[in-house]
Amino acid sequence: MLYVEILGNLPKMAEGEVKALLELSNNKFRIIERDYLFLALKADKEAFSYLRRLGMAHEYGILLFSAESLEELYLKAKTLKWRDFINTTFKVDRETMLNCSYNVKDLEKELGAIIAQQGFKVNLSNPGTLIRAYCGEKLWVGVRKEMFLAKDFEKRKADKRPFFKPIALPPRLARAMVNLARAKKEVLDPFMGTGGILIEAGLIGLKVYGVDLRSDMVEGAKKNLEYYGIKEYKLQKGDATKLRELFPDKTFEAIVTDPPYGTSATLGGKKREDLYEKALESMYEVLNGYLSIAFPADFNVEKAAERIGFTVLEKYYQRVHSSLDRYFYVMKN
């Protein structure tokens, strides 16, 4: 058993991202329970290599047990062989979620005392093992394996890149879109802009391909990819509605993109709806796998996708600001 603590801004999309990565690692792995922002997974260490790609998560780790009372939690803690999970020193850290149903003010002290009775020393400043106790509708106890620090994503925000435009997806969201596309080897972004999606894909070891109508975007995206140490890329100036001409002998396992929304963005002289439909047709021609894409809420995506041949598998809503609502879609051809 494993656990993931997801972020709270788009929880359904965050859960979808975890589900997608579990599918990639083993089709038998799955989410078995959600308790507010805590996900209990039926999975093992085989999933770690994919879970470390997460964008919309706070952390993941090994799930030791759950309990429906403090008494049950302490009883299970007393019978657990902690030496299987603690190498040197430890610390108990509590997460009290908004739906916490228990009085847990002394939980760290009580649980820490039980673990210490098995011969382990507490180190509050630099523990060798961090025991995580979550309080929600249930009580959950696990061992953190990896935490995703906000500062690591912040340093890749649009204004931190050598070449930037203010209209860009936040890095965590871009990373989640890549993961929703279930990419194992490569990603194409036919509306790459400054390369934010490609940066996130490249950092998790994928080969990246990018297309943009504007030469300055192609050069700028190249600077950004090089700045973050990404070497496996191929960028070119071109039209997202004519991808087969750009890639006459290539089929992609995953396409991830955030098309322009038609305000300050460049639409290449096309009406927005026409651009979207022609781009979807073009993507369909070069794809053999999953498409992860964002569209404004007032565009009838399902109708266009069905006509072209896509199957819409997932859909996540986000209100960005007063003049923009959008959906993130996962499709398959």
CSV table of C-alpha atoms in Angstrom, one decimal:
chain,number,residue,atom,x,y,z
A,1,MET,CA,0.0,0.0,0.0
A,2,LEU,CA,1.1,3.5,-0.8
A,3,TYR,CA,-0.3,7.0,-0.3
A,4,VAL,CA,-0.3,10.3,-2.1
A,5,GLU,CA,-1.3,13.7,-0.6
A,6,ILE,CA,-2.6,15.8,-3.5
A,7,LEU,CA,-2.9,19.6,-3.8
A,8,GLY,CA,-6.3,21.2,-3.1
A,9,ASN,CA,-6.7,23.7,-6.0
A,10,LEU,CA,-7.8,21.2,-8.6
A,11,PRO,CA,-8.3,18.0,-6.6
A,12,LYS,CA,-10.2,16.0,-9.3
A,13,MET,CA,-7.4,16.7,-11.9
A,14,ALA,CA,-4.8,15.9,-9.2
A,15,GLU,CA,-6.5,12.5,-8.6
A,16,GLY,CA,-6.6,11.9,-12.3
A,17,GLU,CA,-2.9,12.5,-12.6
A,18,VAL,CA,-2.2,9.9,-9.9
A,19,LYS,CA,-4.5,7.4,-11.6
A,20,ALA,CA,-2.7,8.0,-14.9
A,21,LEU,CA,0.7,7.3,-13.4
A,22,LEU,CA,-0.5,4.2,-11.7
A,23,GLU,CA,-1.8,2.9,-15.0
A,24,LEU,CA,1.7,3.5,-16.5
A,25,SER,CA,3.5,1.6,-13.8
A,26,ASN,CA,1.1,-1.4,-13.6
A,27,ASN,CA,-2.4,-1.8,-14.8
A,28,LYS,CA,-3.4,-3.6,-11.6
A,29,PHE,CA,-2.5,-0.5,-9.5
A,30,ARG,CA,-5.3,1.8,-8.5
A,31,ILE,CA,-6.7,4.3,-6.0
A,32,ILE,CA,-8.8,2.5,-3.5
A,33,GLU,CA,-9.9,5.3,-1.2
A,34,ARG,CA,-9.9,9.1,-1.0
A,35,ASP,CA,-10.1,11.0,2.3
A,36,TYR,CA,-10.2,14.7,1.5
A,37,LEU,CA,-6.7,15.3,-0.1
A,38,PHE,CA,-5.3,11.9,1.0
A,39,LEU,CA,-5.3,9.0,-1.5
A,40,ALA,CA,-4.8,5.4,-0.5
A,41,LEU,CA,-3.3,3.3,-3.3
A,42,LYS,CA,-3.2,-0.4,-4.0
A,43,ALA,CA,0.3,-0.3,-5.3
A,44,ASP,CA,3.9,-1.1,-4.3
A,45,LYS,CA,7.4,0.3,-4.8
A,46,GLU,CA,7.2,-0.4,-8.6
A,47,ALA,CA,5.1,2.8,-8.8
A,48,PHE,CA,7.8,5.0,-7.3
A,49,SER,CA,9.5,5.7,-10.6
A,50,TYR,CA,6.3,7.2,-12.0
A,51,LEU,CA,5.0,8.8,-8.9
A,52,ARG,CA,8.1,10.9,-8.6
A,53,ARG,CA,6.9,12.6,-11.8
A,54,LEU,CA,3.8,14.1,-10.0
A,55,GLY,CA,3.0,17.8,-10.4
A,56,MET,CA,-0.2,18.3,-8.4
A,57,ALA,CA,0.9,16.6,-5.3
A,58,HIS,CA,2.5,17.5,-2.0
A,59,GLU,CA,4.1,14.1,-1.3
A,60,TYR,CA,3.9,10.3,-1.6
A,61,GLY,CA,5.0,7.4,0.6
A,62,ILE,CA,4.4,4.0,2.0
A,63,LEU,CA,1.0,3.6,3.7
A,64,LEU,CA,1.5,1.5,6.9
A,65,PHE,CA,-2.1,1.3,8.2
A,66,SER,CA,-5.4,3.2,8.7
A,67,ALA,CA,-7.6,3.3,11.8
A,68,GLU,CA,-11.0,4.5,12.8
A,69,SER,CA,-10.2,5.5,16.3
A,70,LEU,CA,-7.1,6.7,18.2
A,71,GLU,CA,-7.2,3.5,20.3
A,72,GLU,CA,-7.1,1.4,17.1
A,73,LEU,CA,-4.2,3.5,15.8
A,74,TYR,CA,-2.1,3.1,18.9
A,75,LEU,CA,-2.8,-0.6,19.0
A,76,LYS,CA,-1.7,-1.1,15.5
A,77,ALA,CA,1.4,1.0,16.1
A,78,LYS,CA,2.4,-1.2,19.1
A,79,THR,CA,2.2,-4.4,17.0
A,80,LEU,CA,4.0,-3.0,13.9
A,81,LYS,CA,7.7,-3.9,13.4
A,82,TRP,CA,9.0,-0.4,13.0
A,83,ARG,CA,12.5,-1.6,12.2
A,84,ASP,CA,11.2,-2.6,8.7
A,85,PHE,CA,10.6,1.1,8.0
A,86,ILE,CA,13.1,3.1,10.2
A,87,ASN,CA,16.8,3.0,9.6
A,88,THR,CA,18.2,5.5,12.1
A,89,THR,CA,16.2,8.3,13.8
A,90,PHE,CA,12.6,9.4,13.3
A,91,LYS,CA,10.0,12.1,13.7
A,92,VAL,CA,6.2,11.9,13.7
A,93,ASP,CA,4.6,14.7,11.8
A,94,ARG,CA,0.8,15.3,11.9
A,95,GLU,CA,-1.4,16.6,9.1
A,96,THR,CA,-4.8,17.7,10.3
A,97,MET,CA,-7.1,17.9,7.2
A,98,LEU,CA,-10.2,20.1,7.1
A,99,ASN,CA,-12.4,17.0,7.6
A,100,CYS,CA,-10.5,15.7,10.6
A,101,SER,CA,-12.9,13.8,12.9
A,102,TYR,CA,-10.7,13.2,15.9
A,103,ASN,CA,-9.0,15.0,18.7
A,104,VAL,CA,-5.4,14.6,17.6
A,105,LYS,CA,-3.5,17.3,19.6
A,106,ASP,CA,-1.4,14.6,21.4
A,107,LEU,CA,-1.1,12.2,18.5
A,108,GLU,CA,2.6,13.0,17.6
A,109,LYS,CA,3.7,12.6,21.3
A,110,GLU,CA,1.7,9.3,21.8
A,111,LEU,CA,2.7,7.7,18.6
A,112,GLY,CA,6.3,8.8,19.0
A,113,ALA,CA,6.5,7.3,22.4
A,114,ILE,CA,5.2,3.9,21.1
A,115,ILE,CA,7.9,3.9,18.3
A,116,ALA,CA,10.6,5.0,20.7
A,117,GLN,CA,9.8,1.9,22.9
A,118,GLN,CA,11.1,-0.2,20.1
A,119,GLY,CA,14.5,1.4,20.4
A,120,PHE,CA,14.4,4.2,18.0
A,121,LYS,CA,15.5,7.8,18.8
A,122,VAL,CA,13.6,10.9,18.0
A,123,ASN,CA,15.3,13.6,15.9
A,124,LEU,CA,13.0,16.6,15.4
A,125,SER,CA,15.4,18.7,13.3
A,126,ASN,CA,16.9,16.1,10.8
A,127,PRO,CA,15.1,12.8,11.1
A,128,GLY,CA,16.3,9.8,9.1
A,129,THR,CA,12.6,8.7,8.7
A,130,LEU,CA,9.6,11.0,8.7
A,131,ILE,CA,6.4,9.2,9.9
A,132,ARG,CA,3.3,11.0,8.6
A,133,ALA,CA,0.0,10.8,10.5
A,134,TYR,CA,-3.1,12.2,8.6
A,135,CYS,CA,-6.4,12.9,10.3
A,136,GLY,CA,-9.5,12.9,8.1
A,137,GLU,CA,-12.6,10.8,8.2
A,138,LYS,CA,-10.1,8.1,9.1
A,139,LEU,CA,-6.6,8.2,10.6
A,140,TRP,CA,-3.8,7.2,8.3
A,141,VAL,CA,-0.1,6.5,9.1
A,142,GLY,CA,2.6,6.3,6.5
A,143,VAL,CA,6.3,6.9,5.8
A,144,ARG,CA,7.1,9.8,3.5
A,145,LYS,CA,9.3,8.8,0.5
A,146,GLU,CA,9.3,12.1,-1.5
A,147,MET,CA,8.0,15.6,-1.0
A,148,PHE,CA,7.4,18.0,-3.9
A,149,LEU,CA,8.7,21.4,-2.9
A,150,ALA,CA,6.8,24.5,-4.2
A,151,LYS,CA,10.1,26.3,-4.7
A,152,ASP,CA,11.2,23.7,-7.2
A,153,PHE,CA,8.2,24.5,-9.4
A,154,GLU,CA,8.3,28.2,-8.7
A,155,LYS,CA,11.8,28.6,-10.2
A,156,ARG,CA,10.3,27.4,-13.6
A,157,LYS,CA,7.5,29.9,-13.7
A,158,ALA,CA,7.2,32.0,-16.8
A,159,ASP,CA,8.9,35.1,-15.4
A,160,LYS,CA,11.9,33.0,-14.2
A,161,ARG,CA,12.8,31.8,-17.7
A,162,PRO,CA,15.3,33.5,-20.0
A,163,PHE,CA,12.6,34.0,-22.6
A,164,PHE,CA,9.1,34.6,-21.3
A,165,LYS,CA,5.6,35.8,-22.1
A,166,PRO,CA,3.1,36.4,-19.3
A,167,ILE,CA,0.6,33.9,-20.8
A,168,ALA,CA,1.8,30.5,-19.7
A,169,LEU,CA,0.6,27.5,-17.7
A,170,PRO,CA,1.9,27.2,-14.1
A,171,PRO,CA,4.6,24.5,-14.1
A,172,ARG,CA,2.7,22.1,-11.8
A,173,LEU,CA,-0.3,22.3,-14.2
A,174,ALA,CA,1.9,21.7,-17.2
A,175,ARG,CA,3.5,18.7,-15.5
A,176,ALA,CA,0.1,17.3,-14.7
A,177,MET,CA,-1.0,17.6,-18.3
A,178,VAL,CA,2.0,15.7,-19.4
A,179,ASN,CA,1.3,12.9,-16.9
A,180,LEU,CA,-2.4,12.8,-17.9
A,181,ALA,CA,-1.2,12.0,-21.5
A,182,ARG,CA,0.4,8.8,-20.1
A,183,ALA,CA,3.7,9.5,-21.9
A,184,LYS,CA,6.5,7.1,-21.5
A,185,LYS,CA,9.0,8.2,-24.2
A,186,GLU,CA,8.0,11.4,-25.9
A,187,VAL,CA,5.7,14.4,-26.1
A,188,LEU,CA,4.6,16.8,-28.9
A,189,ASP,CA,3.3,20.3,-28.2
A,190,PRO,CA,2.1,21.8,-31.5
A,191,PHE,CA,1.3,25.2,-29.8
A,192,MET,CA,4.5,25.3,-27.7
A,193,GLY,CA,4.8,29.0,-27.1
A,194,THR,CA,7.7,29.6,-24.7
A,195,GLY,CA,8.0,25.8,-24.1
A,196,GLY,CA,6.6,25.5,-20.6
A,197,ILE,CA,5.0,22.1,-21.3
A,198,LEU,CA,8.1,20.8,-23.0
A,199,ILE,CA,10.2,21.9,-20.0
A,200,GLU,CA,8.2,19.8,-17.6
A,201,ALA,CA,8.2,16.8,-20.1
A,202,GLY,CA,11.9,17.1,-20.6
A,203,LEU,CA,12.7,17.2,-16.9
A,204,ILE,CA,11.0,13.8,-16.4
A,205,GLY,CA,13.1,12.2,-19.1
A,206,LEU,CA,10.9,12.5,-22.1
A,207,LYS,CA,12.1,13.5,-25.6
A,208,VAL,CA,10.2,16.6,-26.6
A,209,TYR,CA,9.0,17.9,-29.9
A,210,GLY,CA,7.6,21.5,-30.3
A,211,VAL,CA,5.9,23.5,-33.0
A,212,ASP,CA,5.0,27.2,-33.2
A,213,LEU,CA,3.9,29.6,-35.9
A,214,ARG,CA,6.4,32.3,-34.7
A,215,SER,CA,10.1,32.1,-35.2
A,216,ASP,CA,10.7,34.2,-32.0
A,217,MET,CA,8.8,31.5,-30.0
A,218,VAL,CA,10.9,28.7,-31.5
A,219,GLU,CA,14.2,30.5,-30.6
A,220,GLY,CA,12.9,31.5,-27.2
A,221,ALA,CA,11.7,28.0,-26.4
A,222,LYS,CA,15.1,26.6,-27.4
A,223,LYS,CA,16.8,29.0,-24.9
A,224,ASN,CA,14.4,27.9,-22.2
A,225,LEU,CA,14.9,24.2,-22.7
A,226,GLU,CA,18.7,24.7,-22.8
A,227,TYR,CA,18.5,26.8,-19.6
A,228,TYR,CA,16.9,23.9,-17.7
A,229,GLY,CA,19.3,21.4,-19.0
A,230,ILE,CA,17.0,19.6,-21.5
A,231,LYS,CA,18.9,18.3,-24.5
A,232,GLU,CA,16.5,15.8,-26.1
A,233,TYR,CA,14.4,18.1,-28.2
A,234,LYS,CA,13.3,19.0,-31.7
A,235,LEU,CA,11.7,22.4,-32.3
A,236,GLN,CA,10.4,23.8,-35.6
A,237,LYS,CA,8.5,26.7,-37.0
A,238,GLY,CA,5.2,25.5,-38.4
A,239,ASP,CA,1.4,25.3,-38.4
A,240,ALA,CA,-0.4,23.1,-35.8
A,241,THR,CA,-3.1,22.5,-38.4
A,242,LYS,CA,-0.6,20.9,-40.8
A,243,LEU,CA,1.3,18.5,-38.6
A,244,ARG,CA,1.5,15.7,-41.1
A,245,GLU,CA,3.5,18.0,-43.4
A,246,LEU,CA,5.9,18.7,-40.6
A,247,PHE,CA,6.2,15.1,-39.5
A,248,PRO,CA,5.6,13.0,-42.7
A,249,ASP,CA,7.0,9.8,-41.2
A,250,LYS,CA,6.4,10.2,-37.5
A,251,THR,CA,3.6,9.1,-35.1
A,252,PHE,CA,3.5,10.3,-31.5
A,253,GLU,CA,2.5,8.4,-28.4
A,254,ALA,CA,1.4,11.6,-26.6
A,255,ILE,CA,0.4,15.1,-27.5
A,256,VAL,CA,0.1,17.8,-24.8
A,257,THR,CA,-0.8,21.3,-25.6
A,258,ASP,CA,-2.5,24.5,-24.5
A,259,PRO,CA,-3.8,26.3,-27.6
A,260,PRO,CA,-4.2,30.1,-27.8
A,261,TYR,CA,-7.5,31.4,-26.5
A,262,GLY,CA,-7.9,34.2,-28.9
A,263,THR,CA,-7.5,37.3,-26.7
A,264,SER,CA,-3.9,38.5,-26.8
A,265,ALA,CA,-2.8,35.2,-28.2
A,266,THR,CA,-1.9,34.6,-31.9
A,267,LEU,CA,-4.5,32.7,-33.9
A,268,GLY,CA,-2.6,32.8,-37.2
A,269,GLY,CA,-5.3,34.6,-39.0
A,270,LYS,CA,-7.9,31.9,-38.3
A,271,LYS,CA,-11.2,32.1,-36.4
A,272,ARG,CA,-10.7,30.5,-33.0
A,273,GLU,CA,-13.2,27.6,-33.5
A,274,ASP,CA,-11.8,26.9,-37.0
A,275,LEU,CA,-8.3,26.8,-35.6
A,276,TYR,CA,-9.3,24.4,-32.8
A,277,GLU,CA,-11.1,22.0,-35.1
A,278,LYS,CA,-8.4,22.0,-37.8
A,279,ALA,CA,-5.7,21.5,-35.1
A,280,LEU,CA,-7.6,18.6,-33.6
A,281,GLU,CA,-7.9,17.0,-37.0
A,282,SER,CA,-4.2,17.5,-37.6
A,283,MET,CA,-3.3,16.1,-34.2
A,284,TYR,CA,-5.4,13.0,-34.8
A,285,GLU,CA,-3.4,12.3,-38.0
A,286,VAL,CA,0.0,12.1,-36.1
A,287,LEU,CA,-1.2,10.6,-32.8
A,288,ASN,CA,-1.3,7.0,-31.7
A,289,GLY,CA,-2.1,7.4,-28.0
A,290,TYR,CA,-3.4,10.1,-25.7
A,291,LEU,CA,-4.0,13.8,-26.2
A,292,SER,CA,-4.0,16.1,-23.1
A,293,ILE,CA,-5.3,19.5,-24.1
A,294,ALA,CA,-6.9,22.7,-22.6
A,295,PHE,CA,-9.8,24.7,-24.2
A,296,PRO,CA,-11.9,27.6,-23.1
A,297,ALA,CA,-15.2,26.4,-21.7
A,298,ASP,CA,-17.3,28.0,-24.4
A,299,PHE,CA,-15.9,25.8,-27.1
A,300,ASN,CA,-17.9,22.6,-27.8
A,301,VAL,CA,-15.0,20.2,-27.7
A,302,GLU,CA,-17.0,17.0,-27.4
A,303,LYS,CA,-18.9,17.6,-30.6
A,304,ALA,CA,-15.7,18.3,-32.6
A,305,ALA,CA,-13.7,15.5,-31.0
A,306,GLU,CA,-16.4,12.9,-31.7
A,307,ARG,CA,-16.7,14.0,-35.3
A,308,ILE,CA,-12.9,13.6,-35.8
A,309,GLY,CA,-12.7,10.3,-34.1
A,310,PHE,CA,-11.4,11.0,-30.6
A,311,THR,CA,-12.8,9.5,-27.5
A,312,VAL,CA,-13.0,11.9,-24.6
A,313,LEU,CA,-11.9,10.1,-21.5
A,314,GLU,CA,-11.5,12.8,-18.8
A,315,LYS,CA,-12.6,16.4,-18.3
A,316,TYR,CA,-11.5,18.8,-15.6
A,317,TYR,CA,-12.9,22.3,-15.0
A,318,GLN,CA,-10.9,25.4,-13.9
A,319,ARG,CA,-12.0,28.9,-13.4
A,320,VAL,CA,-8.9,31.0,-14.2
A,321,HIS,CA,-10.4,34.5,-13.7
A,322,SER,CA,-13.6,36.5,-14.4
A,323,SER,CA,-13.1,36.3,-18.2
A,324,LEU,CA,-11.7,32.8,-18.6
A,325,ASP,CA,-13.1,29.4,-17.6
A,326,ARG,CA,-11.5,26.4,-19.2
A,327,TYR,CA,-11.5,22.6,-19.3
A,328,PHE,CA,-8.6,20.2,-19.4
A,329,TYR,CA,-9.4,17.1,-21.6
A,330,VAL,CA,-7.8,13.7,-22.0
A,331,MET,CA,-8.7,12.0,-25.3
A,332,LYS,CA,-7.6,8.9,-27.1
A,333,ASN,CA,-7.7,8.1,-30.8
